[in-house]
PDB file of C-alpha atoms in Angstrom:
ATOM      1  CA  UNK A  16      32.020  24.115   9.153  1.00 48.00           C
ATOM      2  CA  UNK A  17      30.379  21.297  11.954  1.00 60.00           C
ATOM      3  CA  UNK A  18      30.984  17.654  11.734  1.00 57.00           C
ATOM      4  CA  UNK A  19      27.261  16.813  10.692  1.00 53.00           C
ATOM      5  CA  UNK A  20      27.976  19.330   7.406  1.00 54.00           C
ATOM      6  CA  UNK A  21      31.153  17.611   7.063  1.00 58.00           C
ATOM      7  CA  UNK A  22      29.689  13.846   7.061  1.00 55.00           C
ATOM      8  CA  UNK A  23      27.058  15.011   4.931  1.00 47.00           C
ATOM      9  CA  UNK A  24      29.374  16.502   2.343  1.00 54.00           C
ATOM     10  CA  UNK A  25      31.887  13.234   2.350  1.00 54.00           C
ATOM     11  CA  UNK A  26      28.780  11.433   1.617  1.00 48.00           C
ATOM     12  CA  UNK A  27      27.881  12.808  -1.316  1.00 45.00           C
ATOM     13  CA  UNK A  28      31.756  12.966  -2.502  1.00 51.00           C
ATOM     14  CA  UNK A  29      31.812   9.156  -1.750  1.00 52.00           C
ATOM     15  CA  UNK A  30      31.582   7.437  -5.395  1.00 51.00           C
ATOM     16  CA  UNK A  31      29.844   3.985  -3.999  1.00 54.00           C
ATOM     17  CA  UNK A  32      27.108   6.233  -2.323  1.00 46.00           C
ATOM     18  CA  UNK A  33      25.416   6.939  -5.637  1.00 46.00           C
ATOM     19  CA  UNK A  34      25.491   3.126  -6.166  1.00 53.00           C
ATOM     20  CA  UNK A  35      23.211   2.239  -2.973  1.00 62.00           C
ATOM     21  CA  UNK A  36      19.887   2.201  -2.876  1.00 63.00           C
ATOM     22  CA  UNK A  37      19.809   4.409   0.147  1.00 71.00           C
ATOM     23  CA  UNK A  38      20.952   7.260  -2.494  1.00 75.00           C
ATOM     24  CA  UNK A  39      18.549   6.339  -4.813  1.00 73.00           C
ATOM     25  CA  UNK A  40      15.769   6.868  -2.202  1.00 77.00           C
ATOM     26  CA  UNK A  41      17.225  10.274  -0.706  1.00 83.00           C
ATOM     27  CA  UNK A  42      17.997  11.355  -4.507  1.00 83.00           C
ATOM     28  CA  UNK A  43      14.736  10.322  -5.689  1.00 83.00           C
ATOM     29  CA  UNK A  44      13.180  12.355  -2.638  1.00 86.00           C
ATOM     30  CA  UNK A  45      14.847  15.111  -3.310  1.00 88.00           C
ATOM     31  CA  UNK A  46      13.896  15.366  -7.138  1.00 88.00           C
ATOM     32  CA  UNK A  47      10.169  14.973  -6.320  1.00 90.00           C
ATOM     33  CA  UNK A  48      10.634  18.082  -3.964  1.00 90.00           C
ATOM     34  CA  UNK A  49      12.569  20.484  -5.903  1.00 90.00           C
ATOM     35  CA  UNK A  50      12.494  19.759  -9.400  1.00 87.00           C
ATOM     36  CA  UNK A  51       8.439  20.862  -9.912  1.00 87.00           C
ATOM     37  CA  UNK A  52       9.541  24.248  -8.432  1.00 86.00           C
ATOM     38  CA  UNK A  53      11.063  25.062 -11.774  1.00 86.00           C
ATOM     39  CA  UNK A  54       8.282  23.117 -14.003  1.00 84.00           C
ATOM     40  CA  UNK A  55       4.893  24.636 -16.172  1.00 85.00           C
ATOM     41  CA  UNK A  56       1.218  23.173 -15.457  1.00 87.00           C
ATOM     42  CA  UNK A  57       1.947  20.250 -18.159  1.00 89.00           C
ATOM     43  CA  UNK A  58       4.763  18.853 -16.320  1.00 89.00           C
ATOM     44  CA  UNK A  59       3.392  19.347 -13.236  1.00 92.00           C
ATOM     45  CA  UNK A  60      -0.238  17.298 -14.178  1.00 92.00           C
ATOM     46  CA  UNK A  61       2.035  14.704 -15.472  1.00 93.00           C
ATOM     47  CA  UNK A  62       3.918  14.399 -12.133  1.00 93.00           C
ATOM     48  CA  UNK A  63       0.605  14.342 -10.210  1.00 94.00           C
ATOM     49  CA  UNK A  64      -0.770  11.806 -12.141  1.00 94.00           C
ATOM     50  CA  UNK A  65       2.661   9.621 -11.875  1.00 94.00           C
ATOM     51  CA  UNK A  66       2.239  10.121  -8.015  1.00 95.00           C
ATOM     52  CA  UNK A  67      -1.110   8.643  -8.003  1.00 96.00           C
ATOM     53  CA  UNK A  68      -0.489   6.128 -10.267  1.00 95.00           C
ATOM     54  CA  UNK A  69       2.080   5.312  -8.152  1.00 95.00           C
ATOM     55  CA  UNK A  70      -0.321   5.262  -4.794  1.00 96.00           C
ATOM     56  CA  UNK A  71      -2.529   3.078  -6.785  1.00 95.00           C
ATOM     57  CA  UNK A  72       0.855   0.363  -8.256  1.00 94.00           C
ATOM     58  CA  UNK A  73       2.257  -0.096  -4.710  1.00 94.00           C
ATOM     59  CA  UNK A  74      -1.658  -0.777  -3.106  1.00 94.00           C
ATOM     60  CA  UNK A  75      -1.591  -3.699  -5.794  1.00 94.00           C
ATOM     61  CA  UNK A  76       1.814  -4.564  -5.546  1.00 92.00           C
ATOM     62  CA  UNK A  77       1.524  -5.036  -1.564  1.00 91.00           C
ATOM     63  CA  UNK A  78      -1.363  -7.565  -2.448  1.00 90.00           C
ATOM     64  CA  UNK A  79       0.556  -9.178  -5.186  1.00 87.00           C
ATOM     65  CA  UNK A  80       4.351  -8.657  -4.848  1.00 84.00           C
ATOM     66  CA  UNK A  81       4.635  -9.493  -1.027  1.00 85.00           C
ATOM     67  CA  UNK A  82       1.846 -11.823  -0.293  1.00 82.00           C
ATOM     68  CA  UNK A  83       1.151 -13.703  -3.845  1.00 81.00           C
ATOM     69  CA  UNK A  84      -1.985 -13.031  -4.312  1.00 82.00           C
ATOM     70  CA  UNK A  85      -3.132 -11.652  -8.011  1.00 84.00           C
ATOM     71  CA  UNK A  86      -5.955  -9.760  -7.758  1.00 84.00           C
ATOM     72  CA  UNK A  87      -7.215  -8.473 -11.409  1.00 88.00           C
ATOM     73  CA  UNK A  88      -9.967  -6.756  -9.829  1.00 87.00           C
ATOM     74  CA  UNK A  89      -7.852  -3.087  -8.356  1.00 89.00           C
ATOM     75  CA  UNK A  90      -8.628  -0.642 -10.235  1.00 92.00           C
ATOM     76  CA  UNK A  91     -12.600  -1.642  -8.569  1.00 93.00           C
ATOM     77  CA  UNK A  92     -11.477  -0.007  -5.302  1.00 94.00           C
ATOM     78  CA  UNK A  93      -9.961   2.880  -6.879  1.00 95.00           C
ATOM     79  CA  UNK A  94     -13.141   3.510  -8.757  1.00 94.00           C
ATOM     80  CA  UNK A  95     -14.954   3.252  -5.514  1.00 95.00           C
ATOM     81  CA  UNK A  96     -12.799   5.616  -3.774  1.00 94.00           C
ATOM     82  CA  UNK A  97     -13.293   8.106  -6.529  1.00 94.00           C
ATOM     83  CA  UNK A  98     -17.107   7.815  -6.922  1.00 95.00           C
ATOM     84  CA  UNK A  99     -17.678   7.842  -3.127  1.00 94.00           C
ATOM     85  CA  UNK A 100     -15.556  10.797  -2.297  1.00 94.00           C
ATOM     86  CA  UNK A 101     -16.876  12.967  -6.017  1.00 94.00           C
ATOM     87  CA  UNK A 102     -20.838  12.212  -5.107  1.00 94.00           C
ATOM     88  CA  UNK A 103     -20.212  12.826  -1.238  1.00 94.00           C
ATOM     89  CA  UNK A 104     -18.966  16.357  -2.136  1.00 93.00           C
ATOM     90  CA  UNK A 105     -21.453  16.950  -5.141  1.00 91.00           C
ATOM     91  CA  UNK A 106     -24.625  15.441  -4.025  1.00 89.00           C
ATOM     92  CA  UNK A 107     -24.007  15.865  -0.296  1.00 90.00           C
ATOM     93  CA  UNK A 108     -21.669  18.949  -0.021  1.00 87.00           C
ATOM     94  CA  UNK A 109     -19.078  16.976   2.348  1.00 90.00           C
ATOM     95  CA  UNK A 110     -15.870  18.321   2.316  1.00 91.00           C
ATOM     96  CA  UNK A 111     -13.051  16.708  -0.308  1.00 91.00           C
ATOM     97  CA  UNK A 112     -11.086  16.406   2.487  1.00 91.00           C
ATOM     98  CA  UNK A 113     -13.759  14.032   4.763  1.00 93.00           C
ATOM     99  CA  UNK A 114     -14.701  12.695   1.089  1.00 91.00           C
ATOM    100  CA  UNK A 115     -11.122  11.137   0.896  1.00 93.00           C
ATOM    101  CA  UNK A 116     -11.013   9.168   4.514  1.00 94.00           C
ATOM    102  CA  UNK A 117     -14.827   8.216   3.402  1.00 95.00           C
ATOM    103  CA  UNK A 118     -13.511   6.501  -0.510  1.00 93.00           C
ATOM    104  CA  UNK A 119     -10.875   5.223   1.157  1.00 94.00           C
ATOM    105  CA  UNK A 120     -12.934   3.214   3.781  1.00 94.00           C
ATOM    106  CA  UNK A 121     -15.684   2.385   1.221  1.00 95.00           C
ATOM    107  CA  UNK A 122     -12.667   0.791  -0.934  1.00 94.00           C
ATOM    108  CA  UNK A 123     -11.541  -0.775   2.482  1.00 93.00           C
ATOM    109  CA  UNK A 124     -15.121  -1.915   2.840  1.00 92.00           C
ATOM    110  CA  UNK A 125     -15.231  -3.440  -0.577  1.00 90.00           C
ATOM    111  CA  UNK A 126     -11.644  -5.340  -0.321  1.00 87.00           C
ATOM    112  CA  UNK A 127     -12.302  -6.941   3.003  1.00 86.00           C
ATOM    113  CA  UNK A 128     -15.987  -8.269   1.310  1.00 86.00           C
ATOM    114  CA  UNK A 129     -14.272  -9.841  -1.606  1.00 83.00           C
ATOM    115  CA  UNK A 130     -11.214 -11.234   0.277  1.00 79.00           C
ATOM    116  CA  UNK A 131     -14.052 -13.440   1.685  1.00 79.00           C
ATOM    117  CA  UNK A 132     -14.584 -16.060  -1.573  1.00 77.00           C
ATOM    118  CA  UNK A 133     -10.333 -15.231  -2.245  1.00 72.00           C
ATOM    119  CA  UNK A 134     -10.002 -16.767   1.624  1.00 69.00           C
ATOM    120  CA  UNK A 135     -11.214 -19.865  -0.215  1.00 71.00           C
ATOM    121  CA  UNK A 136      -8.953 -20.317  -2.813  1.00 69.00           C
ATOM    122  CA  UNK A 137      -5.359 -20.500  -3.252  1.00 67.00           C
ATOM    123  CA  UNK A 138      -5.168 -21.511  -7.238  1.00 71.00           C
ATOM    124  CA  UNK A 139      -4.078 -17.861  -9.111  1.00 72.00           C
ATOM    125  CA  UNK A 140      -6.388 -17.953 -12.272  1.00 76.00           C
ATOM    126  CA  UNK A 141      -9.339 -18.717 -10.530  1.00 78.00           C
ATOM    127  CA  UNK A 142      -8.579 -16.017  -7.636  1.00 81.00           C
ATOM    128  CA  UNK A 143      -7.352 -13.395 -10.628  1.00 82.00           C
ATOM    129  CA  UNK A 144     -11.147 -14.197 -12.555  1.00 85.00           C
ATOM    130  CA  UNK A 145     -13.032 -13.414  -9.273  1.00 85.00           C
ATOM    131  CA  UNK A 146     -11.477 -10.296  -8.707  1.00 86.00           C
ATOM    132  CA  UNK A 147     -11.883  -8.985 -12.442  1.00 87.00           C
ATOM    133  CA  UNK A 148     -15.506 -10.211 -12.387  1.00 87.00           C
ATOM    134  CA  UNK A 149     -15.613  -8.188  -9.114  1.00 89.00           C
ATOM    135  CA  UNK A 150     -13.939  -5.183 -11.161  1.00 89.00           C
ATOM    136  CA  UNK A 151     -16.304  -6.049 -14.010  1.00 90.00           C
ATOM    137  CA  UNK A 152     -18.977  -6.409 -11.564  1.00 90.00           C
ATOM    138  CA  UNK A 153     -18.649  -2.593 -10.159  1.00 91.00           C
ATOM    139  CA  UNK A 154     -18.301  -1.252 -13.796  1.00 91.00           C
ATOM    140  CA  UNK A 155     -21.959  -2.469 -14.891  1.00 91.00           C
ATOM    141  CA  UNK A 156     -23.237  -0.901 -11.516  1.00 91.00           C
ATOM    142  CA  UNK A 157     -21.607   2.679 -11.747  1.00 91.00           C
ATOM    143  CA  UNK A 158     -22.811   2.307 -15.563  1.00 90.00           C
ATOM    144  CA  UNK A 159     -26.367   1.730 -14.973  1.00 90.00           C
ATOM    145  CA  UNK A 160     -27.250   4.117 -12.287  1.00 88.00           C
ATOM    146  CA  UNK A 161     -27.577   7.010 -14.587  1.00 88.00           C
ATOM    147  CA  UNK A 162     -29.618   8.912 -11.751  1.00 87.00           C
ATOM    148  CA  UNK A 163     -26.735   8.711  -9.632  1.00 88.00           C
ATOM    149  CA  UNK A 164     -23.641   8.369 -11.684  1.00 88.00           C
ATOM    150  CA  UNK A 165     -25.080   9.743 -14.711  1.00 87.00           C
ATOM    151  CA  UNK A 166     -23.115   6.626 -16.486  1.00 84.00           C
ATOM    152  CA  UNK A 167     -20.613   6.927 -19.555  1.00 84.00           C
ATOM    153  CA  UNK A 168     -21.994  10.539 -19.414  1.00 86.00           C
ATOM    154  CA  UNK A 169     -19.866  10.739 -16.720  1.00 84.00           C
ATOM    155  CA  UNK A 170     -19.756  13.451 -13.333  1.00 88.00           C
ATOM    156  CA  UNK A 171     -18.436  16.823 -14.429  1.00 87.00           C
ATOM    157  CA  UNK A 172     -17.809  19.744 -11.609  1.00 86.00           C
ATOM    158  CA  UNK A 173     -16.559  17.438  -9.169  1.00 89.00           C
ATOM    159  CA  UNK A 174     -15.305  20.156  -6.464  1.00 90.00           C
ATOM    160  CA  UNK A 175     -11.584  20.463  -5.710  1.00 88.00           C
ATOM    161  CA  UNK A 176      -9.870  20.138  -2.197  1.00 89.00           C
ATOM    162  CA  UNK A 177     -10.944  23.181  -0.379  1.00 85.00           C
ATOM    163  CA  UNK A 178      -8.434  25.946   1.135  1.00 82.00           C
ATOM    164  CA  UNK A 179      -6.474  25.337   3.657  1.00 83.00           C
ATOM    165  CA  UNK A 180      -5.932  29.071   4.798  1.00 77.00           C
ATOM    166  CA  UNK A 181      -4.413  30.772   2.039  1.00 78.00           C
ATOM    167  CA  UNK A 182      -2.966  27.430   0.156  1.00 83.00           C
ATOM    168  CA  UNK A 183      -5.919  26.412  -2.346  1.00 84.00           C
ATOM    169  CA  UNK A 184      -5.849  23.421  -3.962  1.00 82.00           C
ATOM    170  CA  UNK A 185      -7.614  24.502  -7.598  1.00 80.00           C
ATOM    171  CA  UNK A 186      -6.152  23.668 -10.883  1.00 80.00           C
ATOM    172  CA  UNK A 187      -4.651  27.593 -10.708  1.00 78.00           C
ATOM    173  CA  UNK A 188      -2.512  26.627  -8.565  1.00 83.00           C
ATOM    174  CA  UNK A 189      -1.458  23.139  -9.600  1.00 89.00           C
ATOM    175  CA  UNK A 190       1.637  23.402  -7.536  1.00 91.00           C
ATOM    176  CA  UNK A 191      -0.063  23.284  -4.889  1.00 90.00           C
ATOM    177  CA  UNK A 192      -2.117  20.455  -5.551  1.00 92.00           C
ATOM    178  CA  UNK A 193       1.182  18.801  -6.568  1.00 94.00           C
ATOM    179  CA  UNK A 194       3.147  18.878  -3.243  1.00 94.00           C
ATOM    180  CA  UNK A 195      -0.611  17.698  -1.693  1.00 93.00           C
ATOM    181  CA  UNK A 196       0.102  14.591  -3.325  1.00 94.00           C
ATOM    182  CA  UNK A 197       3.398  14.292  -2.356  1.00 95.00           C
ATOM    183  CA  UNK A 198       2.554  14.123   0.778  1.00 95.00           C
ATOM    184  CA  UNK A 199       0.364  11.600   0.677  1.00 95.00           C
ATOM    185  CA  UNK A 200       2.502   9.471  -1.854  1.00 95.00           C
ATOM    186  CA  UNK A 201       4.899  10.136   1.039  1.00 94.00           C
ATOM    187  CA  UNK A 202       2.720   8.618   3.751  1.00 94.00           C
ATOM    188  CA  UNK A 203       1.867   5.406   1.350  1.00 94.00           C
ATOM    189  CA  UNK A 204       5.235   4.580   1.074  1.00 93.00           C
ATOM    190  CA  UNK A 205       5.786   4.920   4.513  1.00 92.00           C
ATOM    191  CA  UNK A 206       3.286   2.251   5.253  1.00 92.00           C
ATOM    192  CA  UNK A 207       4.378  -0.086   2.831  1.00 91.00           C
ATOM    193  CA  UNK A 208       7.736   0.369   4.086  1.00 90.00           C
ATOM    194  CA  UNK A 209       6.439  -0.218   7.607  1.00 89.00           C
ATOM    195  CA  UNK A 210       4.553  -3.109   6.797  1.00 89.00           C
ATOM    196  CA  UNK A 211       6.544  -5.208   4.485  1.00 88.00           C
ATOM    197  CA  UNK A 212      10.036  -4.500   6.790  1.00 85.00           C
ATOM    198  CA  UNK A 213       8.078  -5.723  10.014  1.00 80.00           C
ATOM    199  CA  UNK A 214       6.912  -8.646  11.638  1.00 78.00           C
ATOM    200  CA  UNK A 215       3.920  -8.424   9.305  1.00 77.00           C
ATOM    201  CA  UNK A 216       5.753  -8.547   6.418  1.00 76.00           C
ATOM    202  CA  UNK A 217       7.472 -11.840   7.110  1.00 78.00           C
ATOM    203  CA  UNK A 218       4.067 -13.281   7.286  1.00 77.00           C
ATOM    204  CA  UNK A 219       3.018 -12.046   4.093  1.00 79.00           C
ATOM    205  CA  UNK A 220       6.392 -13.236   2.293  1.00 79.00           C
ATOM    206  CA  UNK A 221       5.942 -16.660   3.541  1.00 78.00           C
ATOM    207  CA  UNK A 222       2.392 -17.004   2.504  1.00 75.00           C
ATOM    208  CA  UNK A 223       3.197 -15.821  -1.014  1.00 74.00           C
ATOM    209  CA  UNK A 224       6.203 -18.379  -0.916  1.00 70.00           C
ATOM    210  CA  UNK A 225       3.736 -21.112   0.129  1.00 71.00           C
ATOM    211  CA  UNK A 226       0.691 -21.136   1.732  1.00 71.00           C
ATOM    212  CA  UNK A 227       0.536 -24.363   3.169  1.00 70.00           C
ATOM    213  CA  UNK A 228       3.916 -24.035   4.710  1.00 73.00           C
ATOM    214  CA  UNK A 229       3.155 -20.836   6.184  1.00 72.00           C
ATOM    215  CA  UNK A 230      -0.299 -22.287   7.986  1.00 69.00           C
ATOM    216  CA  UNK A 231       2.296 -24.923   9.354  1.00 73.00           C
ATOM    217  CA  UNK A 232       4.415 -22.370  10.253  1.00 71.00           C
ATOM    218  CA  UNK A 233       2.178 -20.610  12.123  1.00 72.00           C
ATOM    219  CA  UNK A 234       0.754 -18.010  10.030  1.00 73.00           C
ATOM    220  CA  UNK A 235      -3.106 -17.171  10.034  1.00 69.00           C
ATOM    221  CA  UNK A 236      -3.761 -16.852   6.605  1.00 72.00           C
ATOM    222  CA  UNK A 237      -7.494 -15.724   6.869  1.00 72.00           C
ATOM    223  CA  UNK A 238      -6.317 -12.847   8.932  1.00 79.00           C
ATOM    224  CA  UNK A 239      -3.604 -12.202   6.971  1.00 79.00           C
ATOM    225  CA  UNK A 240      -5.440 -12.077   3.296  1.00 80.00           C
ATOM    226  CA  UNK A 241      -8.480  -9.661   4.792  1.00 85.00           C
ATOM    227  CA  UNK A 242      -5.343  -7.179   6.876  1.00 86.00           C
ATOM    228  CA  UNK A 243      -3.602  -6.838   3.157  1.00 86.00           C
ATOM    229  CA  UNK A 244      -6.694  -6.825   0.934  1.00 87.00           C
ATOM    230  CA  UNK A 245      -8.115  -4.305   3.664  1.00 91.00           C
ATOM    231  CA  UNK A 246      -5.309  -1.668   3.673  1.00 92.00           C
ATOM    232  CA  UNK A 247      -4.540  -2.098  -0.168  1.00 93.00           C
ATOM    233  CA  UNK A 248      -8.089  -1.353  -1.023  1.00 93.00           C
ATOM    234  CA  UNK A 249      -7.761   1.406   1.349  1.00 95.00           C
ATOM    235  CA  UNK A 250      -4.712   2.939  -0.843  1.00 95.00           C
ATOM    236  CA  UNK A 251      -6.459   2.303  -3.710  1.00 95.00           C
ATOM    237  CA  UNK A 252      -9.545   4.378  -2.571  1.00 95.00           C
ATOM    238  CA  UNK A 253      -7.515   7.333  -1.495  1.00 96.00           C
ATOM    239  CA  UNK A 254      -5.789   7.203  -4.838  1.00 95.00           C
ATOM    240  CA  UNK A 255      -9.205   7.600  -6.346  1.00 94.00           C
ATOM    241  CA  UNK A 256     -10.393  10.424  -4.257  1.00 95.00           C
ATOM    242  CA  UNK A 257      -7.598  12.348  -5.153  1.00 95.00           C
ATOM    243  CA  UNK A 258      -7.660  11.450  -8.949  1.00 95.00           C
ATOM    244  CA  UNK A 259     -11.566  12.522  -8.630  1.00 93.00           C
ATOM    245  CA  UNK A 260     -10.819  15.909  -7.097  1.00 92.00           C
ATOM    246  CA  UNK A 261      -7.859  16.645  -9.152  1.00 93.00           C
ATOM    247  CA  UNK A 262      -9.308  15.817 -12.856  1.00 91.00           C
ATOM    248  CA  UNK A 263     -12.649  16.426 -11.878  1.00 90.00           C
ATOM    249  CA  UNK A 264     -14.641  14.809 -14.698  1.00 90.00           C
ATOM    250  CA  UNK A 265     -15.327  10.882 -13.931  1.00 92.00           C
ATOM    251  CA  UNK A 266     -16.610   8.561 -15.985  1.00 90.00           C
ATOM    252  CA  UNK A 267     -16.678   4.450 -15.417  1.00 90.00           C
ATOM    253  CA  UNK A 268     -14.614   3.890 -18.319  1.00 87.00           C
ATOM    254  CA  UNK A 269     -11.714   6.181 -17.022  1.00 87.00           C
ATOM    255  CA  UNK A 270     -11.378   4.849 -14.022  1.00 90.00           C
ATOM    256  CA  UNK A 271     -13.110   1.321 -13.353  1.00 91.00           C
ATOM    257  CA  UNK A 272     -12.091  -0.359 -16.988  1.00 88.00           C
ATOM    258  CA  UNK A 273      -9.548  -3.079 -17.750  1.00 87.00           C
ATOM    259  CA  UNK A 274      -7.055  -0.661 -19.045  1.00 86.00           C
ATOM    260  CA  UNK A 275      -6.261   1.209 -15.623  1.00 90.00           C
ATOM    261  CA  UNK A 276      -5.958  -2.555 -14.256  1.00 90.00           C
ATOM    262  CA  UNK A 277      -3.358  -3.382 -17.106  1.00 87.00           C
ATOM    263  CA  UNK A 278      -1.546   0.114 -16.828  1.00 88.00           C
ATOM    264  CA  UNK A 279      -1.075  -0.861 -12.903  1.00 91.00           C
ATOM    265  CA  UNK A 280       0.364  -4.355 -14.011  1.00 89.00           C
ATOM    266  CA  UNK A 281       2.718  -2.825 -16.350  1.00 87.00           C
ATOM    267  CA  UNK A 282       3.620  -0.078 -13.589  1.00 90.00           C
ATOM    268  CA  UNK A 283       4.690  -3.023 -11.270  1.00 90.00           C
ATOM    269  CA  UNK A 284       6.313  -5.161 -13.655  1.00 87.00           C
ATOM    270  CA  UNK A 285       8.265  -2.794 -15.457  1.00 88.00           C
ATOM    271  CA  UNK A 286       9.479  -1.232 -11.992  1.00 86.00           C
ATOM    272  CA  UNK A 287       9.971  -4.556 -10.346  1.00 84.00           C
ATOM    273  CA  UNK A 288       7.274  -6.761  -8.368  1.00 85.00           C
ATOM    274  CA  UNK A 289       7.916  -7.100  -4.847  1.00 83.00           C
ATOM    275  CA  UNK A 290       9.995  -4.154  -4.261  1.00 86.00           C
ATOM    276  CA  UNK A 291       8.870  -0.913  -2.431  1.00 87.00           C
ATOM    277  CA  UNK A 292      10.683   1.586  -4.570  1.00 87.00           C
ATOM    278  CA  UNK A 293       9.398   0.024  -8.072  1.00 87.00           C
ATOM    279  CA  UNK A 294       5.869   0.491  -8.567  1.00 90.00           C
ATOM    280  CA  UNK A 295       7.186   4.660  -7.889  1.00 91.00           C
ATOM    281  CA  UNK A 296       9.878   4.412 -10.931  1.00 89.00           C
ATOM    282  CA  UNK A 297       7.550   2.134 -13.075  1.00 90.00           C
ATOM    283  CA  UNK A 298       4.744   4.963 -12.349  1.00 92.00           C
ATOM    284  CA  UNK A 299       6.915   7.427 -13.931  1.00 91.00           C
ATOM    285  CA  UNK A 300       8.440   5.761 -17.175  1.00 88.00           C
ATOM    286  CA  UNK A 301       4.600   4.509 -17.992  1.00 88.00           C
ATOM    287  CA  UNK A 302       2.538   7.866 -17.342  1.00 89.00           C
ATOM    288  CA  UNK A 303       4.997   9.816 -18.954  1.00 86.00           C
ATOM    289  CA  UNK A 304       5.601   7.209 -21.668  1.00 82.00           C
ATOM    290  CA  UNK A 305       1.551   7.104 -22.284  1.00 80.00           C
ATOM    291  CA  UNK A 306       1.356  11.149 -22.569  1.00 79.00           C
ATOM    292  CA  UNK A 307       3.050  10.051 -26.164  1.00 77.00           C
ATOM    293  CA  UNK A 308       1.392   7.945 -27.114  1.00 76.00           C
ATOM    294  CA  UNK A 309      -1.770   9.180 -26.937  1.00 75.00           C
ATOM    295  CA  UNK A 310      -2.205   9.217 -30.869  1.00 74.00           C
ATOM    296  CA  UNK A 311      -2.417   5.941 -30.754  1.00 75.00           C
ATOM    297  CA  UNK A 312      -5.975   5.620 -28.767  1.00 72.00           C
ATOM    298  CA  UNK A 313      -6.951   2.285 -27.926  1.00 69.00           C
ATOM    299  CA  UNK A 314      -4.295   0.900 -29.772  1.00 75.00           C
ATOM    300  CA  UNK A 315      -2.445   1.729 -26.630  1.00 72.00           C
ATOM    301  CA  UNK A 316      -3.423  -1.871 -25.203  1.00 69.00           C
ATOM    302  CA  UNK A 317      -1.107  -3.422 -27.460  1.00 78.00           C
ATOM    303  CA  UNK A 318       1.412  -1.263 -26.323  1.00 78.00           C
ATOM    304  CA  UNK A 319       0.809  -2.475 -23.011  1.00 71.00           C
ATOM    305  CA  UNK A 320       0.614  -6.257 -23.844  1.00 75.00           C
ATOM    306  CA  UNK A 321       4.263  -5.954 -25.654  1.00 81.00           C
ATOM    307  CA  UNK A 322       5.799  -3.925 -23.472  1.00 77.00           C
ATOM    308  CA  UNK A 323       4.808  -6.863 -20.915  1.00 75.00           C
ATOM    309  CA  UNK A 324       5.911  -9.243 -22.695  1.00 81.00           C
ATOM    310  CA  UNK A 325       9.196  -8.378 -23.551  1.00 81.00           C
ATOM    311  CA  UNK A 326      10.120  -7.057 -19.833  1.00 78.00           C
ATOM    312  CA  UNK A 327       8.885 -10.407 -18.989  1.00 77.00           C
ATOM    313  CA  UNK A 328      11.242 -12.002 -21.804  1.00 78.00           C
ATOM    314  CA  UNK A 329      14.131  -9.789 -20.964  1.00 77.00           C
ATOM    315  CA  UNK A 330      14.274  -8.517 -17.452  1.00 76.00           C
ATOM    316  CA  UNK A 331      11.429 -10.906 -15.420  1.00 71.00           C
ATOM    317  CA  UNK A 332      13.001  -9.399 -11.869  1.00 73.00           C
ATOM    318  CA  UNK A 333      12.136  -5.451 -13.176  1.00 73.00           C
ATOM    319  CA  UNK A 334      14.052  -2.577 -13.370  1.00 72.00           C
ATOM    320  CA  UNK A 335      15.047  -1.804  -9.844  1.00 71.00           C
ATOM    321  CA  UNK A 336      16.566  -5.683  -9.199  1.00 70.00           C
ATOM    322  CA  UNK A 337      18.444  -5.343 -12.269  1.00 68.00           C
ATOM    323  CA  UNK A 338      19.676  -2.105 -11.100  1.00 66.00           C
ATOM    324  CA  UNK A 339      19.999  -2.923  -7.217  1.00 63.00           C
ATOM    325  CA  UNK A 340      20.490  -6.817  -7.620  1.00 60.00           C
ATOM    326  CA  UNK A 341      22.768  -6.637  -4.392  1.00 53.00           C
ATOM    327  CA  UNK A 342      20.046  -4.051  -2.263  1.00 52.00           C
ATOM    328  CA  UNK A 343      17.052  -5.235  -0.252  1.00 57.00           C
ATOM    329  CA  UNK A 344      14.794  -3.075  -2.047  1.00 60.00           C
TER     330      UNK A 344
END
């Protein structure tokens, strides 16, 4: 056994290893790579949805958790990415692979537009109302463009991602879809980590603590808000596009409703706002938990509210900060 193998073996034997955040990252990544190989289609379906919402929640966490800009209209970017990509593939025959990028780009363009009035606002309730209003307008427009979107009747028969060589991405090969989403998920987390751990992250965190103080230290607030909104909206649009080509059915209520925003909020609050791994853990907990609450129908909103209240009361820092209290997560 060479020295590298011995070092790896000793690392896994060390009891302290299992208490570190690095071990959590490594074990979690290995779990996501290996575990699905032994699972059936239903479990894979839940895992795929969990990864999609982890990307969406991470995008919102970048804006709210690290920058302190509490947008409550992120579902609009998710829906824009979903509808743009779906319509391009259905109406114009454009490959979903190109639709994925175009959908994300259109969502980021919308994010840049909505960031312009947000630039002038510093009071959280005003920002929340503005972004929520933007999302509701987006939903109304989508619902009323019946000739294009079919409104609440919904789009159906959305094409799946086209094959790459011998690798198919239809529902009969759900394991391939899972690994495709997993790769995009890893890329998204990598981008978030590069931003928040670099100089840009320091600027965003200072803006969160105090915009006046950050500005006095030389942080360009307009540039930073525009930057973070654009990147975050692009990620949300990518998540929406993946969702559209996976589920293959879209309605305004399924992607642009307040339910989606509440689910994202619940995910981030449970996992830990302002952490990289928190939204990921929260996504798996919430998505899996909601599968067991389907029988409640619309009353699931009541459960959302109760869980958020309980978490804020007893674990305001989130689950991951509670577990890794001394680690930089």
